[in-house]
Amino acid sequence: MADTVAGASPDPHAAGDDPSRRDFIHIAATTAAIGAVAGLAWPFIDQMNPAGDTLALASVEFDLTKVEQGQQVVLKWRGKPLFVRSRTGAEIAKAVKDDTASMRDPARDEDRHKPGKAEWLILVGTCTHLGCVPTFGGGDYGGWFCPCHGSHYDTSGRIRKGPAPTNLAVPEYAFLSDTKVKIG
Amino acid sequence: MSGHSSYEPKTGIERWLDTRLPIVRFGADLLDFPTPKNLNYWWTFGGILAMCLGIQIVTGIVLAMHYVPHVDYAFNSVERIMRDVNFGWLVRYMHANGASMFFIAVYIHMFRGLYYGSYKAPREILWILGCVIYLLMMATAFMGYVLPWGQMSFHGAVVITNLFGALPIVGESITTWLWGGFAVDNATLNRFFSLHFLLPFMIAGVVILHIWALHVPGNNNPTGVNVKSKEDTVPFHPYYTVKDGFAISLFLLMFATFVFFQPNALGDAVNYVPANPLVTPAHIVPEWYFLPFYAILRAVPDKLMGVLLMFGAIAMLFVLPWLDTSKVRSMRYRPTAKLYFGLFVLACLILGYCGGRLPDDPVIPGISTFQLLDADLNSMVWLSRVATAYYFGYFVVILPILGLTETPLPQPESISAPVLSHPANAPAGAAASPEKRG
């Protein structure tokens, strides 16, 4: 190669080879290749997100007469456990009384149940720390206790002690009648 | 790969092949590779690890012929392998215990590298590739443990995938993306099976790079002194093929003892209960090889900080070559460093012990001391905190400072020197400040 260049003009650009045109082709080709790879990468990443049928299984109806007062029923919703708890008067009073206590994720008890339905507490049953299922009635506050890393929830499902950052989540739900709820 | 090849093709076919695909030359050069003649048995774990990877791949491919990656069938298909598939019990016990054996070997291999300074120049890339292999091993082992779909499988998967949920803003999207749904479910099991099959081959690929990076500077050795002449080395074959072979035989004896006499000793009995997303086992623990990291996670009361510290514990290994300021490789000649290293090994073992216990368990039973911040001082949580502090302190405080302040012992002139004369008889002039050593 060196031999063929020798004798020709030492500066290839001076020979009428426009540098900006060549650069443009390089940049355009590289950009097109990166764009194509990025465009193709997205389907391969997005295929791991929830599929259509998974998204479709979003709501569930539940008959509240199955729950005795002072107890809870665990049902499966979106692959996760859901707590439906019928609270006793004492448990409600305790939760309301603690509204003013110092908490990591402050919330009032009345905001965690439907108006006039203080008895019914419906929560997503996964610990907000790392997703274990807290056990009913355990812990220092009588709500739930997570066996994995020791998070204590009160009778309103609020985090009171341990590593969990937030309260047990309240799912979207509505009362269809006095004894029936639709969750999701 | 480095240095001159001593291979001479002898037959016509070999000469013909050698100019087209010099694969025989490649193999001959590997066997002939000049290796320091003073390598001790701690150096046999590289070969042991290669064997472990081979065993895991072979047994794993066999298990994949019988396993069904579906939430309704996974547990039963594993039980069918145990009861009905011919020798299925043997293959599965080899695979399950093989994972533990793999980690025993890799931890010894890593501690050996730490003690003898094998991560120092010019072996930084070699060390980092090893760290990549270790990360891939952890990902593979975790996903493999999920596949039997027992209680520990399921809730282990829940806890580990939720770790990513600790990340601000993107955390929830990432966990949903990892799950392929709103919880660990069939989609998760399927992709874990796919990736569990893929990753060992990626490990094999990085192992090739690891060995390539080893063959450029050559092996470190117990003295940490560079190879100076041909006198310091012996060919890999037959000297180290035989030594590694003997070590592999002993290792296989231990392996076989577990497989045939204690096949479930290293596992958790709760994983023989089929997965139930609605009930978390009372005491959830990872496999033994993850316990130190689990203890670090639990030592921190904040979720994000706990996760960051846990990953940071592994990140420390990646940057280690630039944290250790000592120019003396082997701790054989660093008496003070040796002491801190011993404490580091102890801290790792303590973390492993704490990771297997409940956070509120007392360290000394029957004694209650006083409440310090959020837990009793006499609790696993506080013991893990002390050990975690030492773990990080070793990397970011002790190693950087110690290399500048300590006075190392005299190093031998060469690998051969201490063999020919006792180190105590070494010339007095050999002792000097570390910064003058190279």
Coordinates of C-alpha atoms in Angstrom, one line a residue:
Chain A
M1 CA 0.0 0.0 0.0
A2 CA 2.8 2.4 1.0
D3 CA 4.3 1.9 -2.5
T4 CA 1.2 2.9 -4.4
V5 CA 0.7 6.0 -2.3
A6 CA 4.3 7.1 -2.7
G7 CA 4.6 9.5 -5.6
A8 CA 1.0 10.5 -5.4
S9 CA 0.0 13.6 -3.5
P10 CA 1.1 13.3 0.2
D11 CA -2.3 14.8 1.3
P12 CA -5.1 12.6 0.0
H13 CA -7.6 15.4 0.7
A14 CA -5.8 17.7 -1.8
A15 CA -6.6 15.2 -4.5
G16 CA -10.3 16.2 -4.5
D17 CA -11.3 13.6 -1.9
D18 CA -13.8 15.6 0.1
P19 CA -13.2 14.7 3.8
S20 CA -16.6 15.9 4.9
R21 CA -18.4 13.6 2.5
R22 CA -16.5 10.6 3.6
D23 CA -16.9 11.4 7.2
F24 CA -20.6 11.8 6.6
I25 CA -20.8 8.3 5.1
H26 CA -19.0 6.9 8.1
I27 CA -21.1 8.7 10.6
A28 CA -24.4 7.8 8.8
A29 CA -23.5 4.2 8.5
T30 CA -22.5 3.9 12.1
T31 CA -25.6 5.7 13.3
A32 CA -27.8 3.5 11.1
A33 CA -26.1 0.4 12.5
I34 CA -26.5 1.6 16.2
G35 CA -30.1 2.5 15.5
A36 CA -30.8 -0.9 14.0
V37 CA -29.2 -2.7 16.9
A38 CA -31.0 -0.5 19.5
G39 CA -34.4 -0.9 17.6
L40 CA -33.9 -4.7 17.6
A41 CA -32.7 -4.8 21.2
W42 CA -36.0 -3.4 22.5
P43 CA -38.2 -6.3 21.5
F44 CA -35.7 -8.7 23.1
I45 CA -35.8 -6.7 26.3
D46 CA -39.5 -6.0 26.4
Q47 CA -40.5 -9.7 25.8
M48 CA -39.6 -10.3 29.4
N49 CA -42.3 -7.8 30.7
P50 CA -45.7 -9.2 31.7
A51 CA -47.5 -10.8 28.7
G52 CA -51.0 -9.8 27.6
D53 CA -52.7 -12.7 29.3
T54 CA -50.8 -12.0 32.5
L55 CA -52.0 -8.4 32.5
A56 CA -55.6 -9.5 31.7
L57 CA -55.9 -11.5 35.0
A58 CA -56.1 -8.4 37.0
S59 CA -59.3 -8.5 39.1
V60 CA -61.0 -10.9 41.6
E61 CA -64.3 -10.8 43.5
F62 CA -64.4 -12.0 47.1
D63 CA -67.3 -12.9 49.5
L64 CA -66.6 -11.3 52.9
T65 CA -68.9 -13.7 54.8
K66 CA -66.1 -16.2 54.6
V67 CA -64.1 -14.2 57.1
E68 CA -64.8 -14.5 60.8
Q69 CA -64.4 -11.4 62.9
G70 CA -60.8 -11.2 64.3
Q71 CA -59.4 -13.4 61.5
Q72 CA -58.1 -13.0 58.0
V73 CA -58.4 -14.9 54.8
V74 CA -55.5 -15.0 52.3
L75 CA -56.4 -15.1 48.7
K76 CA -54.2 -15.0 45.6
W77 CA -54.4 -11.9 43.4
R78 CA -51.9 -11.3 40.6
G79 CA -49.8 -14.1 41.9
K80 CA -49.4 -12.4 45.2
P81 CA -51.2 -13.1 48.5
L82 CA -53.9 -10.7 49.5
F83 CA -55.0 -10.2 53.1
V84 CA -58.7 -9.7 53.8
R85 CA -58.8 -9.0 57.6
S86 CA -61.9 -8.6 59.7
R87 CA -60.7 -6.4 62.6
T88 CA -62.2 -6.4 66.1
G89 CA -63.2 -3.2 67.8
A90 CA -60.1 -3.4 70.0
E91 CA -57.8 -3.7 67.0
I92 CA -59.5 -0.7 65.2
A93 CA -59.3 1.4 68.4
K94 CA -55.6 0.5 68.7
A95 CA -54.9 1.5 65.1
V96 CA -56.7 4.8 65.4
K97 CA -55.0 5.6 68.7
D98 CA -51.6 5.1 67.0
D99 CA -52.4 7.5 64.2
T100 CA -50.4 10.1 66.1
A101 CA -47.4 7.8 66.9
S102 CA -44.1 8.3 65.2
M103 CA -43.9 6.1 62.1
R104 CA -41.6 5.5 59.2
D105 CA -44.4 5.8 56.7
P106 CA -47.0 8.0 58.4
A107 CA -50.7 7.2 57.5
R108 CA -54.0 7.5 59.3
D109 CA -56.0 4.4 59.8
E110 CA -59.1 5.9 58.2
D111 CA -57.2 6.3 54.9
R112 CA -56.3 2.6 54.9
H113 CA -59.9 1.3 54.7
K114 CA -63.1 2.3 52.8
P115 CA -65.2 5.0 54.6
G116 CA -67.5 3.4 57.1
K117 CA -65.9 0.0 56.7
A118 CA -63.3 0.2 59.4
E119 CA -63.8 -3.5 60.1
W120 CA -62.4 -4.5 56.7
L121 CA -58.8 -4.2 56.1
I122 CA -57.7 -5.3 52.6
L123 CA -54.0 -5.3 51.9
V124 CA -51.4 -6.8 49.6
G125 CA -49.8 -9.5 51.7
T126 CA -46.2 -9.0 50.7
C127 CA -43.7 -7.4 53.0
T128 CA -42.5 -4.2 51.5
H129 CA -38.9 -5.2 52.4
L130 CA -38.2 -8.2 50.2
G131 CA -41.6 -9.6 49.5
C132 CA -42.1 -12.4 52.1
V133 CA -45.5 -13.1 53.4
P134 CA -46.0 -11.7 57.0
T135 CA -47.7 -13.9 59.5
F136 CA -51.0 -12.9 60.9
G137 CA -51.3 -11.5 64.5
G138 CA -47.5 -11.6 65.1
G139 CA -45.0 -8.9 66.1
D140 CA -45.0 -6.3 68.8
Y141 CA -48.0 -4.4 67.4
G142 CA -50.5 -7.3 66.9
G143 CA -50.8 -6.8 63.1
W144 CA -48.4 -8.9 61.2
F145 CA -44.8 -10.0 61.6
C146 CA -42.5 -10.8 58.7
P147 CA -40.4 -14.0 59.5
C148 CA -37.7 -13.2 56.9
H149 CA -36.1 -10.1 58.3
G150 CA -38.2 -9.1 61.3
S151 CA -40.6 -6.3 60.2
H152 CA -43.4 -5.5 62.6
Y153 CA -46.7 -4.2 61.2
D154 CA -49.6 -2.8 63.3
T155 CA -53.3 -3.6 63.0
S156 CA -53.6 -1.1 60.2
G157 CA -50.7 -2.7 58.3
R158 CA -48.4 0.1 59.0
I159 CA -44.7 -0.5 59.4
R160 CA -43.7 0.1 63.0
K161 CA -40.4 -1.7 63.4
G162 CA -37.8 -3.5 61.2
P163 CA -36.3 -3.0 57.8
A164 CA -39.4 -2.6 55.6
P165 CA -39.5 0.9 54.1
T166 CA -43.3 1.3 53.6
N167 CA -46.6 0.2 54.9
L168 CA -48.4 -2.9 53.5
A169 CA -49.9 -1.7 50.2
V170 CA -53.6 -1.1 49.9
P171 CA -54.8 -2.5 46.6
E172 CA -57.4 -0.8 44.4
Y173 CA -60.8 -2.3 45.4
A174 CA -64.5 -1.4 45.7
F175 CA -67.5 -2.8 47.7
L176 CA -70.0 -4.3 45.3
S177 CA -72.4 -4.9 48.2
D178 CA -72.0 -5.1 52.0
T179 CA -70.6 -8.6 51.7
K180 CA -68.8 -8.5 48.4
V181 CA -65.7 -6.7 47.2
K182 CA -64.0 -6.5 43.9
I183 CA -60.2 -6.2 44.0
G184 CA -58.3 -4.8 41.1
Chain B
M1 CA 0.6 -18.5 24.3
S2 CA 3.6 -16.6 25.4
G3 CA 7.2 -17.5 24.8
H4 CA 8.6 -19.9 22.2
S5 CA 6.8 -23.0 21.2
S6 CA 9.0 -26.1 21.6
Y7 CA 6.6 -28.3 19.6
E8 CA 8.0 -30.0 16.5
P9 CA 5.5 -31.8 14.3
K10 CA 6.9 -35.3 13.8
T11 CA 4.7 -36.9 11.2
G12 CA 3.5 -35.7 7.8
I13 CA -0.1 -35.4 8.9
E14 CA 1.0 -33.2 11.9
R15 CA 3.1 -30.9 9.7
W16 CA 0.1 -30.7 7.3
L17 CA -2.3 -29.8 10.1
D18 CA 0.2 -27.5 11.8
T19 CA 0.2 -25.1 8.9
R20 CA -3.6 -25.1 8.7
L21 CA -5.0 -25.4 12.3
P22 CA -2.1 -25.6 14.8
I23 CA -4.3 -27.2 17.4
V24 CA -1.8 -30.0 18.4
R25 CA 0.8 -27.2 18.9
F26 CA -1.7 -25.4 21.0
G27 CA -2.2 -28.4 23.3
A28 CA 1.5 -29.2 23.4
D29 CA 2.3 -25.7 24.5
L30 CA -0.3 -25.8 27.2
L31 CA 1.2 -29.1 28.6
D32 CA 4.7 -27.7 28.3
F33 CA 3.8 -24.4 29.9
P34 CA 6.7 -23.3 32.2
T35 CA 5.2 -23.3 35.8
P36 CA 6.9 -22.1 39.0
K37 CA 8.3 -25.2 40.7
N38 CA 7.3 -24.2 44.2
L39 CA 3.5 -24.2 43.8
N40 CA 1.8 -25.7 46.9
Y41 CA -1.5 -27.5 47.2
W42 CA -3.5 -24.3 47.4
W43 CA -2.7 -23.9 43.7
T44 CA -4.5 -27.1 42.8
F45 CA -7.9 -25.5 43.1
G46 CA -7.8 -24.1 39.6
G47 CA -7.8 -27.6 38.2
I48 CA -10.4 -28.7 40.8
L49 CA -12.6 -25.8 39.7
A50 CA -12.3 -26.7 36.0
M51 CA -13.4 -30.3 36.9
C52 CA -16.4 -28.9 39.0
L53 CA -17.6 -26.9 36.0
G54 CA -17.3 -30.0 33.8
I55 CA -19.3 -32.0 36.3
Q56 CA -22.0 -29.4 36.6
I57 CA -22.4 -29.1 32.8
V58 CA -22.6 -32.8 32.2
T59 CA -25.0 -33.6 35.1
G60 CA -27.0 -30.4 34.3
I61 CA -27.6 -31.4 30.7
V62 CA -28.8 -34.8 31.8
L63 CA -31.2 -33.3 34.4
A64 CA -32.6 -30.9 31.7
M65 CA -33.6 -34.0 29.7
H66 CA -36.0 -34.9 32.5
Y67 CA -36.9 -31.7 34.2
V68 CA -40.1 -29.7 33.3
P69 CA -39.9 -25.9 33.8
H70 CA -43.5 -25.3 34.7
V71 CA -45.0 -24.3 38.1
D72 CA -47.4 -27.2 38.0
Y73 CA -44.8 -29.8 37.1
A74 CA -41.4 -28.7 38.2
F75 CA -41.5 -30.0 41.8
N76 CA -43.0 -33.4 40.7
S77 CA -40.6 -33.7 37.8
V78 CA -37.7 -33.3 40.2
E79 CA -39.2 -36.0 42.5
R80 CA -39.6 -38.2 39.4
I81 CA -35.9 -37.8 38.7
M82 CA -35.2 -38.9 42.2
R83 CA -37.5 -41.9 42.2
D84 CA -38.2 -43.1 38.7
V85 CA -35.5 -42.0 36.3
N86 CA -32.6 -44.5 36.1
F87 CA -29.8 -43.2 38.3
G88 CA -31.7 -39.9 38.4
W89 CA -31.0 -39.7 42.2
L90 CA -27.3 -40.0 41.5
V91 CA -27.2 -37.3 38.8
R92 CA -29.3 -34.9 40.8
Y93 CA -27.3 -35.4 44.0
M94 CA -24.1 -34.9 42.1
H95 CA -25.5 -31.7 40.6
A96 CA -26.9 -30.3 43.8
N97 CA -23.8 -31.2 45.9
G98 CA -21.6 -30.2 43.0
A99 CA -22.8 -26.7 43.3
S100 CA -21.6 -26.6 47.0
M101 CA -18.3 -28.3 46.0
F102 CA -17.8 -25.7 43.3
F103 CA -18.2 -22.9 45.9
I104 CA -16.0 -24.6 48.5
A105 CA -13.3 -24.8 45.8
V106 CA -13.8 -21.2 44.5
Y107 CA -13.6 -19.7 48.0
I108 CA -10.4 -21.5 48.7
H109 CA -9.1 -20.4 45.3
M110 CA -10.0 -16.8 46.1
F111 CA -8.5 -16.8 49.6
R112 CA -5.4 -18.2 48.1
G113 CA -5.3 -15.3 45.6
L114 CA -5.8 -12.9 48.5
Y115 CA -3.1 -14.3 50.7
Y116 CA -0.4 -14.6 48.0
G117 CA -1.3 -11.3 46.3
S118 CA -2.2 -13.0 43.0
Y119 CA -4.3 -10.0 42.1
K120 CA -1.4 -7.6 41.9
A121 CA 0.3 -6.3 38.8
P122 CA 0.6 -7.7 36.2
R123 CA -2.4 -10.0 37.0
E124 CA -5.2 -7.5 37.5
I125 CA -7.2 -8.6 34.5
L126 CA -6.7 -12.3 35.5
W127 CA -8.1 -11.4 38.9
I128 CA -11.0 -9.4 37.5
L129 CA -12.0 -12.2 35.1
G130 CA -12.0 -14.5 38.1
C131 CA -14.4 -12.0 39.9
V132 CA -16.6 -12.1 36.8
I133 CA -16.7 -15.9 36.9
Y134 CA -17.6 -15.7 40.6
L135 CA -20.5 -13.3 39.8
L136 CA -21.7 -15.6 37.0
M137 CA -21.4 -18.6 39.4
M138 CA -23.6 -16.8 42.0
A139 CA -26.3 -16.0 39.4
T140 CA -26.2 -19.5 38.0
A141 CA -26.4 -21.1 41.5
F142 CA -29.3 -18.8 42.5
M143 CA -31.3 -19.6 39.4
G144 CA -30.6 -23.3 39.7
Y145 CA -31.8 -23.4 43.3
V146 CA -35.2 -21.9 42.1
L147 CA -35.8 -24.7 39.6
P148 CA -37.0 -27.5 42.0
W149 CA -39.8 -25.0 43.0
G150 CA -39.8 -25.9 46.6
Q151 CA -40.6 -23.4 49.4
M152 CA -37.0 -22.2 49.7
S153 CA -36.7 -22.0 45.9
F154 CA -39.8 -19.8 45.6
H155 CA -39.3 -17.5 48.6
G156 CA -35.5 -17.2 47.8
A157 CA -36.4 -16.1 44.4
V158 CA -38.9 -13.6 45.9
V159 CA -36.4 -12.1 48.2
I160 CA -33.5 -11.9 45.7
T161 CA -35.6 -10.4 42.9
N162 CA -37.0 -7.9 45.4
L163 CA -33.5 -6.7 46.1
F164 CA -33.7 -4.8 42.8
G165 CA -36.9 -3.2 44.0
A166 CA -34.8 -1.2 46.4
L167 CA -33.4 0.9 43.6
P168 CA -35.1 4.3 43.5
I169 CA -37.5 5.1 40.6
V170 CA -36.7 2.1 38.3
G171 CA -36.8 -0.6 41.0
E172 CA -40.4 -1.6 40.5
S173 CA -40.2 -1.7 36.7
I174 CA -37.0 -3.9 37.0
T175 CA -38.6 -6.4 39.3
T176 CA -41.7 -6.6 37.1
W177 CA -39.5 -7.1 34.1
L178 CA -37.5 -9.8 35.9
W179 CA -40.7 -11.6 37.0
G180 CA -42.6 -11.2 33.7
G181 CA -45.6 -10.6 35.9
F182 CA -46.7 -9.1 39.2
A183 CA -45.0 -11.8 41.3
V184 CA -42.6 -14.7 40.9
D185 CA -44.6 -17.1 38.8
N186 CA -44.4 -19.4 35.8
A187 CA -42.8 -16.8 33.5
T188 CA -40.1 -16.3 36.1
L189 CA -39.4 -20.1 36.4
N190 CA -39.2 -20.5 32.6
R191 CA -36.7 -17.7 32.1
F192 CA -34.6 -18.8 35.1
F193 CA -34.4 -22.3 33.5
S194 CA -33.3 -20.8 30.2
L195 CA -30.7 -18.6 31.8
H196 CA -29.5 -21.4 34.2
F197 CA -28.8 -23.4 31.1
L198 CA -27.0 -20.5 29.3
L199 CA -24.8 -19.1 32.1
P200 CA -22.5 -22.2 32.6
F201 CA -21.4 -21.9 29.0
M202 CA -20.7 -18.2 29.6
I203 CA -18.7 -19.2 32.6
A204 CA -16.8 -21.7 30.4
G205 CA -16.1 -18.8 28.0
V206 CA -14.7 -16.5 30.7
V207 CA -12.7 -19.4 32.1
I208 CA -10.9 -19.6 28.7
L209 CA -10.1 -15.8 29.0
H210 CA -9.1 -16.4 32.6
I211 CA -6.6 -19.1 31.5
W212 CA -5.4 -17.0 28.6
A213 CA -4.8 -14.1 31.0
L214 CA -2.9 -16.5 33.3
H215 CA -0.7 -17.7 30.5
V216 CA 0.6 -14.2 29.6
P217 CA 2.3 -13.4 33.0
G218 CA 2.4 -17.0 34.1
N219 CA 1.5 -18.3 37.5
N220 CA 2.1 -16.4 40.7
N221 CA 3.8 -18.6 43.4
P222 CA 4.0 -18.9 47.2
T223 CA 7.0 -16.5 47.4
G224 CA 5.3 -13.9 45.1
V225 CA 8.7 -13.4 43.5
N226 CA 8.8 -13.3 39.7
V227 CA 10.2 -16.2 37.8
K228 CA 13.8 -15.1 37.0
S229 CA 15.1 -18.0 35.0
K230 CA 14.3 -21.4 33.5
E231 CA 15.6 -22.9 36.8
D232 CA 12.6 -21.5 38.6
T233 CA 10.1 -23.5 36.5
V234 CA 9.1 -27.0 35.5
P235 CA 6.8 -28.0 32.6
F236 CA 3.1 -28.1 33.5
H237 CA 3.1 -31.8 32.4
P238 CA 3.9 -34.1 34.1
Y239 CA 4.7 -32.1 37.2
Y240 CA 1.4 -30.3 37.8
T241 CA -0.9 -32.7 35.9
V242 CA 0.1 -35.2 38.5
K243 CA -0.1 -32.9 41.4
D244 CA -3.5 -31.5 40.3
G245 CA -4.7 -35.0 39.6
F246 CA -3.8 -36.2 43.1
A247 CA -5.6 -33.1 44.6
I248 CA -8.6 -33.8 42.4
S249 CA -8.7 -37.4 43.7
L250 CA -8.8 -36.2 47.3
F251 CA -11.4 -33.6 46.5
L252 CA -13.6 -36.2 44.7
L253 CA -13.4 -38.4 47.9
M254 CA -15.0 -35.6 49.9
F255 CA -17.5 -34.9 47.0
A256 CA -18.4 -38.6 47.0
T257 CA -18.8 -38.7 50.7
F258 CA -21.5 -36.0 50.5
V259 CA -23.2 -37.5 47.4
F260 CA -23.5 -41.0 48.8
F261 CA -23.7 -40.5 52.6
Q262 CA -24.9 -37.0 53.3
P263 CA -26.6 -35.8 50.1
N264 CA -29.0 -33.4 51.8
A265 CA -26.6 -32.1 54.5
L266 CA -25.8 -28.9 52.6
G267 CA -29.4 -28.3 51.5
D268 CA -32.5 -27.1 53.4
A269 CA -35.2 -29.7 54.2
V270 CA -37.9 -27.0 53.7
N271 CA -37.1 -27.1 50.0
Y272 CA -38.8 -30.6 49.9
V273 CA -42.1 -28.8 50.5
P274 CA -43.7 -27.7 47.2
A275 CA -43.7 -23.9 46.7
N276 CA -46.7 -22.0 48.2
P277 CA -46.8 -18.3 47.3
L278 CA -49.2 -17.7 50.3
V279 CA -47.0 -18.9 53.1
T280 CA -43.4 -17.9 53.7
P281 CA -41.3 -20.5 55.7
A282 CA -40.6 -19.4 59.3
H283 CA -36.9 -19.3 58.8
I284 CA -35.8 -18.4 55.3
V285 CA -32.1 -18.8 54.5
P286 CA -30.1 -19.0 51.3
E287 CA -27.7 -21.8 50.5
W288 CA -24.6 -21.7 52.7
Y289 CA -22.4 -20.1 50.1
F290 CA -24.5 -16.9 50.1
L291 CA -24.8 -16.6 53.9
P292 CA -22.0 -14.0 54.4
F293 CA -23.7 -11.7 51.9
Y294 CA -27.1 -12.3 53.4
A295 CA -25.7 -11.3 56.8
I296 CA -24.4 -8.1 55.3
L297 CA -27.8 -7.4 53.8
R298 CA -29.5 -7.9 57.2
A299 CA -27.0 -6.0 59.1
V300 CA -28.2 -2.7 57.6
P301 CA -31.6 -1.4 58.8
D302 CA -32.2 0.5 55.6
K303 CA -33.4 -1.5 52.6
L304 CA -31.4 0.4 49.8
M305 CA -28.3 0.7 51.9
G306 CA -28.4 -3.0 52.7
V307 CA -28.7 -3.9 49.1
L308 CA -25.9 -1.5 48.1
L309 CA -23.6 -2.8 50.8
M310 CA -24.2 -6.4 49.8
F311 CA -23.3 -5.7 46.1
G312 CA -20.5 -3.5 47.4
A313 CA -19.0 -6.4 49.2
I314 CA -18.4 -8.1 45.8
A315 CA -17.4 -4.8 44.1
M316 CA -14.5 -4.6 46.6
L317 CA -13.0 -7.6 45.0
F318 CA -13.0 -6.0 41.6
V319 CA -11.1 -2.9 42.7
L320 CA -8.8 -4.8 45.1
P321 CA -5.7 -4.6 42.8
W322 CA -5.8 -0.8 43.2
L323 CA -6.6 -0.8 46.9
D324 CA -3.6 -2.8 48.1
T325 CA -0.6 -0.5 48.0
S326 CA 2.0 -3.1 49.1
K327 CA 4.5 -4.0 46.4
V328 CA 5.2 -7.3 48.2
R329 CA 2.9 -9.9 46.7
S330 CA 3.0 -12.8 49.1
M331 CA 1.9 -12.4 52.7
R332 CA 4.5 -14.9 53.6
Y333 CA 6.8 -11.8 53.9
R334 CA 4.1 -9.5 55.4
P335 CA 3.7 -10.6 59.0
T336 CA 1.3 -7.8 59.9
A337 CA -0.8 -8.2 56.8
K338 CA -0.9 -11.9 57.6
L339 CA -2.6 -11.1 60.9
Y340 CA -5.2 -8.8 59.3
F341 CA -5.8 -11.5 56.7
G342 CA -6.5 -14.1 59.3
L343 CA -9.0 -11.7 60.9
F344 CA -10.6 -11.2 57.4
V345 CA -11.1 -14.9 57.0
L346 CA -12.6 -15.0 60.5
A347 CA -14.9 -12.1 59.6
C348 CA -16.1 -13.9 56.5
L349 CA -16.8 -17.1 58.6
I350 CA -18.6 -15.0 61.3
L351 CA -20.8 -13.4 58.6
G352 CA -21.6 -16.8 57.2
Y353 CA -22.5 -18.0 60.7
C354 CA -24.7 -14.9 61.4
G355 CA -26.4 -15.3 58.0
G356 CA -27.7 -18.7 59.0
R357 CA -29.2 -17.5 62.3
L358 CA -32.1 -15.2 63.0
P359 CA -31.1 -11.5 63.5
D360 CA -32.4 -11.4 67.0
D361 CA -30.7 -14.6 68.2
P362 CA -28.3 -14.0 71.0
V363 CA -24.6 -14.6 70.3
I364 CA -24.0 -15.9 73.8
P365 CA -27.1 -17.8 74.9
G366 CA -28.8 -16.9 78.2
I367 CA -27.2 -13.5 78.6
S368 CA -29.1 -10.3 77.8
T369 CA -27.0 -7.2 77.7
F370 CA -28.5 -3.8 76.8
Q371 CA -30.4 -2.4 73.8
L372 CA -28.0 -0.5 71.5
L373 CA -30.0 1.6 69.0
D374 CA -32.4 -1.0 67.4
A375 CA -31.2 -4.3 68.8
D376 CA -29.7 -6.0 71.8
L377 CA -25.9 -5.8 71.8
N378 CA -25.7 -9.6 72.3
S379 CA -27.5 -10.3 69.0
M380 CA -26.5 -11.7 65.6
V381 CA -27.4 -8.3 64.1
W382 CA -24.6 -6.6 66.1
L383 CA -22.1 -9.4 65.5
S384 CA -22.9 -9.1 61.7
R385 CA -22.4 -5.3 61.9
V386 CA -19.0 -5.7 63.5
A387 CA -17.9 -8.3 60.9
T388 CA -19.3 -6.2 58.1
A389 CA -17.4 -3.2 59.3
Y390 CA -14.2 -5.3 59.3
Y391 CA -14.9 -6.8 55.9
F392 CA -15.1 -3.3 54.3
G393 CA -12.4 -1.9 56.6
Y394 CA -10.0 -4.6 55.4
F395 CA -10.3 -3.5 51.8
V396 CA -10.7 0.3 52.1
V397 CA -8.6 1.1 55.2
I398 CA -6.2 -1.7 56.2
L399 CA -4.8 -2.8 52.8
P400 CA -4.2 0.8 51.4
I401 CA -2.5 2.0 54.6
L402 CA -0.7 -1.2 55.6
G403 CA 1.2 -1.3 52.3
L404 CA 2.7 2.1 53.1
T405 CA 3.5 1.6 56.8
E406 CA 4.5 -2.0 57.4
T407 CA 8.1 -3.4 57.2
P408 CA 8.0 -6.6 55.3
L409 CA 10.4 -9.5 55.8
P410 CA 13.2 -10.0 53.3
Q411 CA 12.0 -11.7 50.1
P412 CA 14.2 -14.4 48.5
E413 CA 16.3 -13.5 45.5
S414 CA 14.4 -16.0 43.4
I415 CA 12.1 -19.0 43.6
S416 CA 15.1 -21.3 43.7
A417 CA 17.0 -19.5 46.4
P418 CA 15.1 -20.6 49.5
V419 CA 15.1 -24.1 48.2
L420 CA 18.9 -24.0 48.0
S421 CA 19.4 -22.1 51.2
H422 CA 17.2 -21.7 54.2
P423 CA 15.5 -18.2 54.3
A424 CA 17.1 -17.5 57.6
N425 CA 20.5 -17.6 55.9
A426 CA 19.5 -15.0 53.3
P427 CA 21.8 -12.0 53.0
A428 CA 21.1 -9.3 55.6
G429 CA 20.9 -6.6 52.9
A430 CA 17.7 -8.2 51.5
A431 CA 15.6 -6.3 54.2
A432 CA 14.6 -2.9 52.9
S433 CA 11.7 -0.6 52.8
P434 CA 8.7 -1.9 50.7
E435 CA 8.7 1.1 48.3
K436 CA 12.0 0.0 46.9
R437 CA 10.7 -3.4 45.9
G438 CA 9.4 -4.1 42.5

